[in-house]
Coordinates of C-alpha atoms and ligand atoms in Angstrom, one line a residue:
X20 CA 206.7 139.7 123.7
X21 CA 205.2 139.0 127.1
X22 CA 201.7 140.1 127.6
X23 CA 202.5 140.5 131.2
X24 CA 204.6 143.7 129.9
X25 CA 202.2 144.6 126.5
X26 CA 199.3 147.4 126.6
X27 CA 196.6 144.5 125.8
X28 CA 192.7 146.6 126.0
X29 CA 190.2 144.0 125.2
X30 CA 186.7 145.1 125.7
X31 CA 183.9 142.4 126.2
X32 CA 180.9 144.6 125.3
X33 CA 180.6 145.5 121.9
X34 CA 180.5 148.9 121.6
X35 CA 177.2 150.7 120.5
X36 CA 178.3 153.2 117.7
X37 CA 180.3 150.3 115.6
X38 CA 177.8 149.3 112.7
X39 CA 179.9 146.9 110.7
X40 CA 182.1 143.7 112.5
X41 CA 185.2 144.8 111.6
X42 CA 185.0 148.4 113.1
X43 CA 183.5 146.3 116.5
X44 CA 186.3 143.8 116.6
X45 CA 189.1 146.5 116.2
X46 CA 187.5 148.6 119.1
X47 CA 187.1 145.2 121.6
X48 CA 190.5 143.7 120.6
X49 CA 191.9 147.2 121.7
X50 CA 193.5 148.1 118.2
X51 CA 192.0 151.2 117.8
X52 CA 190.8 154.4 120.0
X53 CA 188.9 156.8 118.6
X54 CA 189.9 160.6 119.3
X55 CA 187.7 162.7 117.2
X56 CA 185.5 162.0 113.8
X57 CA 187.4 159.8 111.4
X58 CA 191.0 160.1 113.6
X59 CA 192.1 157.4 115.3
X60 CA 194.7 156.5 117.5
X61 CA 196.4 152.7 116.8
X62 CA 197.6 150.9 119.8
X63 CA 201.1 148.8 120.0
X64 CA 198.7 145.9 118.9
X65 CA 196.7 147.4 116.1
X66 CA 200.1 148.8 114.9
X67 CA 201.5 145.2 114.9
X68 CA 199.1 144.1 112.4
X69 CA 198.9 147.9 110.2
X70 CA 203.1 147.8 109.9
X71 CA 203.0 143.9 108.7
X72 CA 200.4 144.8 106.1
X73 CA 202.8 148.1 105.2
X74 CA 205.9 145.6 105.0
X75 CA 204.4 143.3 102.6
X76 CA 203.3 146.5 100.3
X77 CA 206.6 147.8 100.6
X78 CA 208.2 144.3 99.7
X79 CA 206.3 143.8 96.7
X80 CA 206.6 147.5 96.0
X81 CA 210.5 147.0 95.8
X82 CA 210.9 143.8 94.2
X83 CA 208.3 145.3 90.8
X84 CA 211.3 148.0 91.3
X85 CA 209.5 151.1 92.6
X86 CA 211.7 153.3 94.7
X87 CA 210.3 154.5 98.3
X88 CA 210.6 158.5 98.9
X89 CA 208.7 160.2 101.5
X90 CA 207.2 163.1 100.4
X91 CA 205.9 166.2 103.3
X92 CA 202.3 165.8 104.1
X93 CA 201.6 169.5 104.1
X94 CA 201.4 170.8 100.5
X95 CA 201.3 174.3 99.1
X96 CA 198.3 175.7 97.8
X97 CA 200.4 177.1 94.7
X98 CA 200.9 173.7 93.7
X99 CA 197.5 172.8 93.5
X100 CA 196.5 176.2 91.8
X101 CA 198.6 174.8 88.8
X102 CA 196.4 171.9 88.3
X103 CA 193.2 173.7 89.4
X104 CA 192.6 171.5 92.1
X105 CA 192.7 173.5 94.9
X106 CA 188.9 174.6 94.0
X107 CA 188.4 171.4 92.1
X108 CA 189.0 168.7 95.0
X109 CA 186.1 170.1 97.0
X110 CA 185.4 169.5 100.6
X111 CA 187.8 167.0 101.0
X112 CA 190.7 169.2 100.7
X113 CA 191.9 170.2 104.5
X114 CA 192.8 173.4 104.1
X115 CA 195.4 175.6 106.3
X116 CA 197.2 178.9 106.8
X117 CA 200.4 179.7 108.4
X118 CA 201.4 182.4 110.6
X119 CA 202.2 184.0 107.5
X120 CA 198.6 183.7 106.2
X121 CA 200.6 181.2 103.5
X122 CA 197.7 178.8 102.7
X123 CA 198.1 175.0 102.9
X124 CA 196.5 171.8 102.4
X125 CA 197.0 168.9 104.5
X126 CA 198.0 165.9 101.3
X127 CA 194.8 163.6 100.3
X128 CA 196.9 162.5 97.9
X129 CA 200.4 163.4 96.3
X130 CA 200.2 163.8 92.6
X131 CA 201.2 167.7 92.9
X132 CA 204.2 167.1 95.1
X133 CA 205.4 164.1 92.9
X134 CA 205.2 166.2 89.7
X135 CA 206.8 169.3 90.9
X136 CA 210.0 166.4 92.1
X137 CA 209.7 165.1 88.9
X138 CA 209.9 168.3 87.2
X139 CA 213.0 169.3 89.0
X140 CA 214.6 165.8 89.1
X141 CA 214.3 164.2 85.8
X142 CA 215.4 166.1 82.8
X143 CA 216.5 163.3 80.2
X144 CA 214.8 160.2 78.9
X145 CA 217.8 158.0 80.3
X146 CA 216.5 158.6 83.6
X147 CA 212.4 157.1 82.6
X148 CA 210.7 155.0 83.3
X149 CA 211.0 155.2 86.9
X150 CA 208.3 154.5 89.6
X151 CA 208.1 156.4 93.0
X152 CA 206.7 155.5 96.3
X153 CA 205.7 156.2 99.8
X154 CA 203.5 155.5 102.7
X155 CA 202.3 158.0 104.2
X156 CA 199.4 159.1 106.6
X157 CA 196.7 161.5 104.4
X158 CA 193.7 163.7 105.3
X159 CA 190.3 163.7 103.3
X160 CA 187.8 165.4 105.1
X161 CA 185.2 162.7 104.1
X162 CA 181.3 163.9 104.2
X163 CA 180.7 160.7 106.4
X164 CA 183.6 159.1 108.1
X165 CA 182.3 156.2 109.0
X166 CA 183.3 151.6 109.9
X167 CA 186.3 153.3 111.5
X168 CA 189.6 153.1 109.8
X169 CA 187.6 151.7 106.8
X170 CA 186.5 155.1 105.8
X171 CA 188.7 157.6 107.9
X172 CA 189.8 161.2 107.6
X173 CA 193.1 160.4 108.4
X174 CA 194.4 157.0 107.1
X175 CA 197.5 155.7 106.0
X176 CA 198.2 154.9 102.0
X177 CA 200.7 153.6 100.2
X178 CA 200.7 155.7 96.8
X179 CA 203.1 155.4 93.6
X180 CA 203.4 157.5 90.6
X181 CA 205.8 156.6 87.6
X182 CA 207.1 158.7 84.8
X183 CA 207.4 157.9 81.2
X184 CA 208.4 159.1 77.8
X185 CA 205.6 157.3 75.9
X186 CA 201.8 155.7 76.5
X187 CA 203.6 152.4 75.8
X188 CA 205.6 152.4 78.7
X189 CA 202.9 154.1 80.9
X190 CA 201.1 150.8 80.0
X191 CA 204.1 148.6 80.3
X192 CA 204.4 149.9 84.3
X193 CA 200.7 150.0 84.4
X194 CA 200.7 145.6 84.0
X195 CA 204.1 145.8 86.0
X196 CA 201.5 147.0 88.9
X197 CA 198.7 145.8 88.2
X198 CA 200.8 142.4 88.9
X199 CA 202.3 143.5 92.0
X200 CA 198.9 144.8 93.2
X201 CA 197.6 140.9 93.0
X202 CA 200.7 139.7 94.7
X203 CA 200.5 141.9 97.1
X204 CA 196.8 141.5 98.0
X205 CA 197.5 137.4 97.2
X206 CA 200.3 137.3 100.3
X207 CA 197.6 139.5 102.8
X208 CA 195.2 136.8 102.3
X209 CA 192.4 138.4 100.6
X210 CA 189.6 137.8 98.6
X211 CA 189.8 140.3 96.1
X212 CA 189.0 141.0 92.3
X213 CA 190.3 143.4 90.0
X214 CA 187.4 145.5 88.7
X215 CA 187.3 148.0 85.6
X216 CA 186.7 151.8 87.2
X217 CA 185.8 155.1 86.1
X218 CA 188.3 157.4 85.0
X219 CA 186.4 159.9 86.3
X220 CA 186.9 163.8 86.1
X221 CA 191.0 163.0 85.8
X222 CA 190.1 161.4 82.7
X223 CA 192.7 159.2 82.1
X224 CA 193.1 156.0 79.5
X225 CA 192.8 153.3 82.0
X226 CA 192.0 152.0 85.8
X227 CA 191.2 149.5 87.7
X228 CA 190.0 149.1 91.2
X229 CA 191.0 145.9 93.7
X230 CA 188.4 145.4 95.6
X231 CA 188.1 142.8 98.8
X232 CA 184.9 141.1 98.3
X233 CA 182.5 141.6 101.4
X234 CA 178.9 141.9 102.2
X235 CA 179.8 145.5 104.2
X236 CA 181.0 146.4 101.3
X237 CA 180.4 150.5 100.2
X238 CA 180.8 149.5 96.5
X239 CA 178.7 147.8 94.3
X240 CA 180.5 145.4 91.8
X241 CA 179.6 143.8 88.5
X242 CA 180.8 140.8 87.3
X243 CA 180.2 137.9 84.7
X244 CA 179.0 134.6 85.4
X245 CA 180.8 133.3 82.2
X246 CA 184.1 135.5 82.1
X247 CA 186.3 137.2 83.9
X248 CA 184.7 140.6 83.1
X249 CA 184.1 143.0 86.4
X250 CA 183.7 146.1 86.8
X251 CA 182.4 148.8 88.6
X252 CA 178.8 149.2 88.9
X253 CA 179.3 152.9 87.6
X254 CA 181.4 151.7 84.9
X255 CA 179.4 148.7 84.0
X256 CA 177.8 148.8 80.4
X257 CA 174.1 147.5 80.3
X258 CA 174.0 146.8 77.1
X259 CA 170.8 147.0 74.5
X260 CA 168.2 144.4 74.7
X261 CA 168.9 141.3 72.2
X262 CA 165.0 142.2 71.1
X263 CA 164.3 144.6 68.9
X264 CA 161.5 146.7 69.6
X265 CA 158.1 145.6 68.7
X266 CA 155.7 147.8 66.6
X267 CA 153.2 150.3 68.5
X268 CA 149.5 148.1 68.8
X269 CA 147.8 150.2 71.5
X270 CA 146.3 153.4 71.3
X271 CA 147.6 156.2 73.3
X272 CA 145.3 156.9 76.4
X273 CA 145.5 159.1 79.0
X274 CA 144.1 157.2 82.6
X275 CA 143.5 158.7 85.7
X276 CA 146.5 158.1 88.6
X277 CA 145.1 159.8 91.5
X278 CA 148.0 159.6 94.6
X279 CA 150.0 157.1 92.6
X280 CA 153.4 158.8 91.9
X281 CA 156.3 155.9 92.5
X282 CA 156.5 153.4 90.0
X283 CA 155.8 150.5 92.1
X284 CA 152.4 152.7 92.6
X285 CA 151.6 153.3 89.3
X286 CA 152.4 149.6 87.9
X287 CA 150.3 148.2 90.9
X288 CA 147.3 150.4 90.5
X289 CA 147.2 150.0 86.7
X290 CA 148.0 146.1 87.0
X291 CA 151.4 146.4 84.7
X292 CA 154.8 145.1 85.3
X293 CA 157.0 148.0 86.2
X294 CA 159.2 146.6 83.2
X295 CA 156.3 148.1 81.3
X296 CA 156.5 151.3 82.4
X297 CA 159.2 154.6 81.9
X298 CA 160.8 156.1 84.3
X299 CA 161.3 160.1 84.1
X300 CA 163.6 162.2 85.3
X301 CA 164.5 166.1 85.0
X302 CA 167.9 166.9 85.2
X303 CA 169.3 170.3 85.0
X304 CA 172.3 170.9 83.2
X305 CA 174.4 173.6 82.1
X306 CA 172.0 174.8 78.8
X307 CA 168.6 173.9 80.8
X308 CA 166.6 170.9 81.7
X309 CA 166.9 167.6 80.0
X310 CA 164.6 164.3 80.4
X311 CA 166.3 160.8 81.0
X312 CA 164.1 157.9 80.7
X313 CA 164.7 154.7 82.0
X314 CA 162.5 151.3 82.1
X315 CA 160.3 151.4 85.7
X316 CA 162.6 148.8 87.2
X317 CA 165.8 149.9 86.2
X318 CA 167.8 153.1 88.2
X319 CA 169.6 156.3 86.6
X320 CA 173.6 155.7 86.7
X321 CA 174.8 159.3 88.0
X322 CA 178.3 158.8 86.2
X323 CA 176.8 157.6 83.0
X324 CA 174.9 160.8 83.0
X325 CA 177.6 162.8 84.0
X326 CA 179.1 162.0 81.0
X327 CA 176.3 162.9 78.6
X328 CA 177.4 165.8 76.0
X329 CA 174.0 167.6 76.9
X330 CA 174.5 167.7 80.9
X331 CA 178.6 168.2 80.5
X332 CA 179.4 166.7 83.7
X333 CA 177.0 169.6 85.6
X334 CA 173.9 168.8 86.5
X335 CA 171.3 168.7 89.7
X336 CA 167.7 167.4 90.1
X337 CA 165.2 170.0 88.4
X338 CA 163.9 171.6 91.4
X339 CA 159.8 171.3 92.1
X340 CA 159.0 174.5 91.3
X341 CA 160.8 174.5 87.8
X342 CA 159.0 171.1 86.9
X343 CA 155.6 172.6 87.8
X344 CA 156.6 176.0 85.9
X345 CA 157.9 174.3 82.5
X346 CA 156.3 171.0 82.5
X347 CA 152.9 171.6 84.8
X348 CA 153.3 168.8 87.4
X349 CA 154.8 167.4 90.3
X350 CA 157.9 165.2 89.7
X351 CA 155.5 161.7 90.1
X352 CA 153.5 162.6 86.9
X353 CA 156.7 163.4 84.4
X354 CA 156.3 161.4 80.9
X355 CA 158.2 161.5 77.4
X356 CA 155.1 162.4 75.6
X357 CA 154.4 166.1 75.1
X358 CA 157.5 167.2 76.9
X359 CA 158.2 170.8 75.7
X360 CA 160.2 171.0 72.7
X361 CA 163.3 173.0 74.5
X362 CA 163.6 169.8 77.1
X363 CA 165.8 167.0 75.2
X364 CA 164.7 163.5 76.0
X365 CA 167.5 160.6 76.5
X366 CA 166.6 157.6 76.7
X367 CA 167.7 154.3 77.7
X368 CA 168.7 151.2 75.7
X369 CA 166.2 149.0 77.6
X370 CA 163.4 152.0 77.5
X371 CA 163.5 152.5 74.2
X372 CA 162.9 148.8 73.0
X373 CA 159.6 149.1 74.9
X374 CA 156.3 149.6 72.5
X375 CA 152.8 150.2 74.3
X376 CA 154.4 151.4 77.7
X377 CA 152.9 153.6 80.5
X378 CA 154.5 156.9 81.4
X379 CA 153.8 160.0 83.2
X380 CA 151.0 162.1 81.7
X381 CA 152.8 165.3 82.7
X382 CA 149.4 166.5 84.4
X383 CA 148.9 165.8 88.0
X384 CA 147.6 162.6 88.9
X385 CA 147.6 161.3 85.3
X386 CA 149.4 159.0 83.2
X387 CA 149.5 157.6 79.7
X388 CA 148.7 153.7 78.5
X389 CA 149.9 152.3 74.9
X390 CA 153.0 155.3 74.5
X391 CA 155.5 154.6 71.9
X392 CA 158.3 156.1 71.2
X393 CA 158.6 158.3 67.6
X394 CA 155.1 158.1 67.6
X395 CA 154.0 159.9 70.5
X396 CA 157.4 160.4 72.4
X397 CA 160.5 162.4 70.6
X398 CA 163.9 160.6 71.4
X399 CA 167.0 163.0 71.0
X400 CA 169.2 160.2 72.0
X401 CA 169.3 156.5 73.0
X402 CA 172.5 155.6 74.9
X403 CA 173.3 153.5 78.1
X404 CA 172.3 155.9 81.7
X405 CA 171.2 153.0 83.8
X406 CA 172.6 150.6 86.4
X407 CA 173.2 147.4 85.3
X408 CA 171.3 144.7 87.4
X409 CA 171.8 140.7 88.2
X410 CA 170.8 139.3 85.1
X411 CA 171.7 141.8 82.3
X412 CA 173.9 140.4 79.8
X413 CA 177.5 140.4 80.5
X414 CA 178.8 143.4 78.2
X415 CA 181.6 140.7 76.3
X416 CA 179.2 139.1 75.3
X417 CA 179.9 135.9 77.8
X418 CA 177.6 134.9 80.6
X419 CA 174.9 137.0 82.8
X420 CA 175.8 140.1 85.5
X421 CA 175.6 139.3 88.8
X422 CA 176.2 142.0 92.0
X423 CA 178.7 141.6 94.4
X424 CA 179.8 144.2 97.7
X425 CA 183.2 145.4 97.6
X426 CA 185.9 147.3 99.5
X427 CA 187.8 149.5 97.4
X428 CA 191.7 148.5 98.7
X429 CA 193.7 149.6 96.4
X430 CA 193.6 151.4 93.0
X431 CA 195.9 151.7 89.7
X432 CA 195.5 155.0 86.9
X433 CA 196.7 155.9 83.7
X434 CA 196.8 159.2 84.1
X435 CA 198.8 160.3 81.0
X436 CA 199.9 163.5 80.8
X437 CA 197.0 165.5 82.6
X438 CA 199.2 166.9 85.6
X439 CA 202.3 167.2 83.4
X440 CA 200.9 169.1 81.2
X441 CA 199.5 171.4 84.0
X442 CA 202.8 171.6 85.6
X443 CA 205.1 171.9 82.6
X444 CA 207.1 168.6 83.3
X445 CA 209.0 167.6 80.9
X446 CA 212.3 166.1 79.2
X447 CA 214.6 166.0 76.4
X448 CA 214.2 162.8 74.1
X449 CA 216.4 161.0 72.3
X450 CA 216.9 164.0 69.7
X451 CA 216.8 166.7 72.6
X452 CA 213.4 167.8 71.8
X453 CA 211.3 168.5 75.0
X454 CA 208.5 166.0 75.6
X455 CA 205.7 166.2 78.1
X456 CA 206.1 163.3 80.7
X457 CA 203.6 160.0 81.1
X458 CA 202.1 159.2 84.4
X459 CA 200.6 156.6 85.9
X460 CA 199.2 156.6 90.1
X461 CA 199.1 153.3 91.7
X462 CA 197.6 153.7 95.4
X463 CA 196.9 151.3 98.4
X464 CA 194.7 151.9 101.2
X465 CA 197.1 150.3 104.0
X466 CA 195.2 151.1 107.3
X467 CA 191.7 150.2 105.1
X468 CA 193.0 147.0 104.7
X469 CA 193.4 145.8 108.2
X470 CA 189.9 146.0 108.3
X471 CA 188.7 144.7 104.9
X472 CA 190.7 141.7 106.1
X473 CA 188.7 141.2 109.5
X474 CA 186.1 141.6 107.0
X475 CA 186.8 138.3 105.6
X476 CA 188.1 136.7 108.8
X477 CA 186.3 136.2 111.5
X478 CA 183.9 134.5 114.1
X479 CA 181.5 134.4 116.9
X480 CA 184.8 134.7 118.9
X481 CA 186.5 137.5 117.1
X482 CA 189.1 137.9 114.9
X483 CA 191.5 135.4 112.2
X484 CA 194.1 136.7 111.5
X485 CA 195.8 135.1 108.3
X486 CA 199.4 134.2 109.6
X487 CA 201.0 136.9 107.0
X488 CA 199.4 140.4 109.1
X489 CA 198.7 138.3 112.6
X490 CA 200.2 140.3 115.7
X491 CA 202.0 137.4 116.8
X492 CA 201.8 133.9 115.2
X493 CA 201.1 131.9 118.0
X494 CA 200.3 132.3 121.5
X495 CA 201.7 130.4 123.9
X496 CA 199.5 130.2 127.1
X497 CA 200.6 129.1 130.4
X498 CA 198.4 127.6 133.3
X499 CA 199.3 128.9 136.7
X500 CA 203.0 129.9 135.9
X501 CA 203.2 131.8 139.5
X502 CA 202.3 128.5 141.3
X503 CA 204.4 126.0 139.2
X504 CA 207.7 126.8 138.0
X505 CA 208.3 123.7 136.0
X506 CA 205.3 124.6 133.8
X507 CA 206.7 128.2 133.6
X508 CA 210.2 127.1 132.6
X509 CA 208.6 125.4 129.8
X510 CA 206.7 127.3 128.5
X511 CA 209.7 130.4 128.8
X512 CA 211.7 127.6 126.8
X513 CA 209.7 127.2 124.1
X514 CA 208.8 131.0 123.8
X515 CA 212.1 131.8 123.5
X516 CA 213.0 128.3 120.9
X517 CA 209.8 130.1 118.8
X518 CA 210.9 133.5 118.3
X519 CA 214.7 132.1 118.2
X520 CA 213.7 130.4 115.1
X521 CA 212.0 132.6 113.6
X522 CA 208.0 132.2 114.9
X523 CA 207.0 135.0 116.2
X524 CA 205.4 134.0 119.5
X525 CA 203.7 135.6 122.5
X526 CA 203.5 134.4 125.7
X527 CA 200.3 134.6 128.2
X528 CA 202.2 135.1 131.5
X529 CA 199.5 137.5 132.8
X530 CA 198.5 134.2 135.3
X531 CA 194.7 135.1 134.2
X532 CA 191.9 131.7 134.5
X533 CA 192.0 129.8 131.1
X534 CA 188.8 131.2 129.9
X535 CA 189.8 134.6 130.2
X536 CA 193.0 134.1 128.4
X537 CA 191.5 132.0 125.9
X538 CA 188.7 134.7 125.3
X539 CA 191.5 137.5 124.7
X540 CA 193.7 135.2 122.3
X541 CA 190.5 134.4 120.2
X542 CA 189.6 137.7 120.3
X543 CA 193.0 139.2 119.0
X544 CA 192.8 136.6 116.4
X545 CA 196.1 135.1 117.0
X546 CA 195.9 132.1 114.3
X547 CA 198.0 129.6 116.5
X548 CA 197.8 128.8 120.3
X549 CA 199.7 126.2 122.4
X550 CA 198.8 125.6 126.3
X551 CA 201.9 124.8 128.4
X552 CA 199.8 122.7 131.5
X553 CA 201.5 120.1 134.2
X554 CA 199.3 117.4 133.1
X555 CA 201.0 117.9 129.4
X556 CA 204.2 118.5 130.9
X557 CA 203.7 114.7 132.9
X558 CA 202.7 113.5 129.4
X559 CA 205.2 115.2 127.1
X560 CA 202.8 116.9 125.2
X561 CA 201.3 120.1 124.6
X562 CA 198.0 121.0 123.4
X563 CA 197.8 122.8 120.1
X564 CA 194.8 124.5 118.6
X565 CA 194.6 126.3 115.3
X566 CA 192.2 129.6 115.4
X567 CA 189.6 127.8 112.8
X568 CA 189.9 124.5 114.5
X569 CA 187.7 123.4 116.9
X570 CA 189.3 120.9 119.1
X571 CA 192.7 121.1 120.7
X572 CA 195.6 118.3 119.9
X573 CA 198.4 117.3 122.1
X574 CA 201.2 117.4 120.1
X575 CA 205.3 116.9 121.2
X576 CA 207.6 119.6 121.4
X577 CA 208.8 119.1 117.9
X578 CA 205.2 118.7 116.5
X579 CA 204.8 122.3 117.6
X580 CA 207.7 123.8 115.3
X581 CA 206.6 121.3 112.5
X582 CA 202.8 122.7 112.4
X583 CA 204.4 126.2 112.9
X584 CA 207.2 126.4 110.4
Ligands
ATP8 P1 186.4 155.4 97.8 O1 186.0 155.3 96.9 O2 187.0 154.4 98.6 O3 186.3 157.1 98.8 P2 189.3 156.5 96.5 O4 189.0 156.5 95.3 O5 188.8 158.7 96.9 O6 188.5 155.9 98.0 P3 192.1 156.7 96.2 O7 192.0 158.1 95.8 O8 192.1 155.9 95.0 O9 190.2 156.2 96.6 O10 192.7 156.2 96.9 C1 193.7 155.0 97.1 C2 193.2 154.2 98.2 O11 193.0 154.6 99.4 C3 192.1 153.4 98.2 O12 191.7 152.6 97.2 C4 191.7 153.2 99.3 O13 191.7 151.7 99.9 C5 192.2 154.2 100.4 N1 191.4 155.3 101.0 C6 190.9 156.3 100.2 N2 189.9 156.6 101.4 C7 189.8 156.5 102.0 C8 189.5 156.6 103.7 N3 188.9 157.8 104.1 N4 189.6 155.9 104.6 C9 190.5 154.8 104.2 N5 191.0 154.3 103.6 C10 190.9 155.5 102.2
MG9 MG1 189.8 155.2 93.4

């Protein structure tokens, strides 16, 4: 490509509404342009990168034996009624009506469509196992689209679905896909980690998310310093403290704590550590109010709370009015001592190990000191309901937990038989028996990867693409092409020979001043640059510079090819 014939549209200023570096640089490089909230046009430059990412994903999926197909993005409501997800999927589902008032959605994912395909196409165990995939545009009406293509509403996903006769076969393909993902993210040059993930409402057997490590990541990942244990923070288990609870030694005393509501305020006022306080939250589940107690320095984990039988997956914070009428105080003064018998008390393992603790007094502006479980406060259940924090012991017994930020770029999931059962997708086995299919699903956020890669590869001048996904691997910059025919001819020849040799080169023949030319080439992240100048030609050299290097080197034409080979 000659840049004089390309649509390059870089911007000097950092756009004010772009919060993270990848969003800023994608806009400045002119890779994407916003059409509406969470909806973007990929410019010719941006599309080159997006297609390179997609090509690597496609190659590795094919290598892993998956078969590419293409499903429609508009999906009839009836399929979603079969799995009851028309309602359950919630506000993210973009619902559409056609002229006959028939209802459809724009696909946020394709389990329904692929299971429909499978129930028609697959009849015999002999056709199994089989894995289908597609690379396609999805739409999810995200509550907060942000960070450009990182959390968009319309985005490009690779989604794959596998079908099996039994759980063992499903597990084998899961590990095949896990390896394929590892190859994909390695080829993309990403620093990533596979983490155990929550299987959520779908409730499959096993699930891993692949996270690119970056401070701007929306997810928190817990990993161990002493093993390869890594889990989404929502899932990471907070184990019981090694030390058993000490015997009660203090007497229960009510103290006045005027205007002290938060744990920090109360702990500061009473001059005790937050670790010696119990924090109580009242939730309303399906069958009434439930109290959750964690240590003052810990936070309740909503995903773990959702799994409590007493809350049965459906809960919200109890309202202040409800708390006032049942307990008799404001939320800042609740505690487990003397709660009405109708309110079960679920205590986190770390909070349960406290003796002589401070907690709310269930009267406004009042707390208890010297409180003890069993003696003063009823315990309905002791279980893990908190978020892990740095320094917790790793649940596998090796090392300590650390917390890092991650961007979820992929997800592998053993779905089991949930979809196949709901949609009656069966095959006949060897003995002619009807068997419900087992399924796995495997997603990759193709467009999100472009942004995630930038989050790991940039400097003050702009993007630094890994060679594998750069729009072009090398830029040839020509000084004064219009006035110097020899220089222009040498640059043209180098450009032609590099491309002929399979090294994707772009020729900057726009005739810009050197500084402007370099600024563009650096901003758009071309990993290698060669300058052709009159002085160089006279000396028989080209000025080569890697995007990550601080100095250029004068090298021969032969060496240019060797560097880029
Ligand atoms: P997230 O937790 O980030 O919302 P998800 O768990 O809803 O993602 P999946 O349903 O597992 O996502 O989708 C597969 C992949 O698609 C994700 O791993 C992610 O890389 C990508 N993806 C999901 N939502 C978006 C989005 N709004 N914008 C861009 N990519 C997305
Ligand atoms: Mg996910």
